[in-house]
Short mmCIF file of C-alpha atoms in Angstrom, two decimals:
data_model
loop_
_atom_site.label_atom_id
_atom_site.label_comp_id
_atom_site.label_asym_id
_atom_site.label_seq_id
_atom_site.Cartn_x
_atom_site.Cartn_y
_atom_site.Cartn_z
CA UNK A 1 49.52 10.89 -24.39
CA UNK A 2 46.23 8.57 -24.82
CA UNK A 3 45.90 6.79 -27.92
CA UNK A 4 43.01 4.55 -28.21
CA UNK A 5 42.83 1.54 -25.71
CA UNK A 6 45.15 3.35 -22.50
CA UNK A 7 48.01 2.66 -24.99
CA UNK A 8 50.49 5.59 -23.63
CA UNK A 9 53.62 6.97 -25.71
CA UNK A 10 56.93 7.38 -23.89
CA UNK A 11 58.21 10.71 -24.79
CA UNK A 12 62.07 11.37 -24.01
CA UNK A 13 62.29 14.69 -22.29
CA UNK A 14 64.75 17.47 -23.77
CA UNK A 15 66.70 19.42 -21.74
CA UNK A 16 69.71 22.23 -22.58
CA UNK A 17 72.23 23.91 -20.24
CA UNK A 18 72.88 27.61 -21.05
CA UNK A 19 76.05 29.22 -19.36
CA UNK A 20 77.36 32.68 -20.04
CA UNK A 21 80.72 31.68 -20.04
CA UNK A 22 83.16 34.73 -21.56
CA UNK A 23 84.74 33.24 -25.10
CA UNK A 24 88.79 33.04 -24.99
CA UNK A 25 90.42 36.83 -26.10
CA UNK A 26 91.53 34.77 -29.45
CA UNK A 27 90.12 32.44 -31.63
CA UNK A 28 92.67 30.00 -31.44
CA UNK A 29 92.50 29.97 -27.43
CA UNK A 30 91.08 27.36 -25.43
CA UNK A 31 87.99 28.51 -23.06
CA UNK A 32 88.97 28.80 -19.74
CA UNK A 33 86.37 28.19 -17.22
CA UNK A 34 86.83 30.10 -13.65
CA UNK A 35 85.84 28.49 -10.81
CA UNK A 36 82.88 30.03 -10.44
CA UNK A 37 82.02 29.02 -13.61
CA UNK A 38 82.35 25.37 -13.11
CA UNK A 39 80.25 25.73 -10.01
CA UNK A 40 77.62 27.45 -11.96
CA UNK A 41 77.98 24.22 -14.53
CA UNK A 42 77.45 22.01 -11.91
CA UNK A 43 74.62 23.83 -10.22
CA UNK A 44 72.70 23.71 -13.53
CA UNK A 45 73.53 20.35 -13.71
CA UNK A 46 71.90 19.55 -10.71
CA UNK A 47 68.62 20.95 -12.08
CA UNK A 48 68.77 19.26 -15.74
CA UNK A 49 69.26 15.87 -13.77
CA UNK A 50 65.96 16.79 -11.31
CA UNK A 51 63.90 17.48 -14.64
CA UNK A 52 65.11 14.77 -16.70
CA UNK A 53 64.78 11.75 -14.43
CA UNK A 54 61.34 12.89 -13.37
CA UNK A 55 58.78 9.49 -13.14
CA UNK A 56 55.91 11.05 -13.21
CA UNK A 57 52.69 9.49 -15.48
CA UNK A 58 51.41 13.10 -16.54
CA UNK A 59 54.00 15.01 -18.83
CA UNK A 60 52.64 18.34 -17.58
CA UNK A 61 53.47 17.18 -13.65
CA UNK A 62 57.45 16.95 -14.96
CA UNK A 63 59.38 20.05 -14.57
CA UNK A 64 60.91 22.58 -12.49
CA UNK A 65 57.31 24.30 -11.76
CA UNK A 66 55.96 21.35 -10.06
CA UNK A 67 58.72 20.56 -7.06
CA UNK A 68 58.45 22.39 -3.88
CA UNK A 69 60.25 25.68 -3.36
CA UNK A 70 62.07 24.59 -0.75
CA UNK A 71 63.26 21.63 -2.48
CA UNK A 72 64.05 22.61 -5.61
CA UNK A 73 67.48 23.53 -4.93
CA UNK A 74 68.49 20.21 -2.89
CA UNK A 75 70.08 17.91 -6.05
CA UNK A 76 71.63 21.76 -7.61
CA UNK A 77 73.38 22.01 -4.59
CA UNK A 78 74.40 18.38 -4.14
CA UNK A 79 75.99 19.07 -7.49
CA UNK A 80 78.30 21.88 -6.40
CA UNK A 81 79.48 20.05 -3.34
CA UNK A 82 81.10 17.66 -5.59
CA UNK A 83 83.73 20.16 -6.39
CA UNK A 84 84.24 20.69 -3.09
#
């Protein structure tokens, strides 16, 4: 964002991760993640690290809209293999 003289103002980018995840039977119970749920974790993960360490100069050039089709899946997918 311009503001007088090409001074520029770091803004810190805000991401969330939202899971449906099935809550425990009873309230006292843990959560249990499946397997497949921890793979879906980590998959999300993978695209919450792509968008937040962006380095781009334009805020509207950050994002999941702006990476190639083809590799928007690559650091998602890195994720999972972890568990693997």
């Amino acid at each position: 964002l311009p503001r007088g003289n090409n001074q520029t103002v770091n803004i810190i980018p805000i991401a969330a991760i939202s899971l449906d995840i099935r809550p425990p039977m009873w309230n006292d119970a843990p959560v249990k993640l499946e397997f497949d749920d921890v793979i879906h974790l980590f998959h999300e993960f993978g695209h919450l690290l792509q968008f937040i360490l962006a380095d781009v100069d334009a805020g509207s050039f950050s994002g999941a809209l702006t990476i190639e089709e083809d590799a928007s899946e690559v650091v998602s997918q890195f994720m999972e293999y972890w568990l693997f």
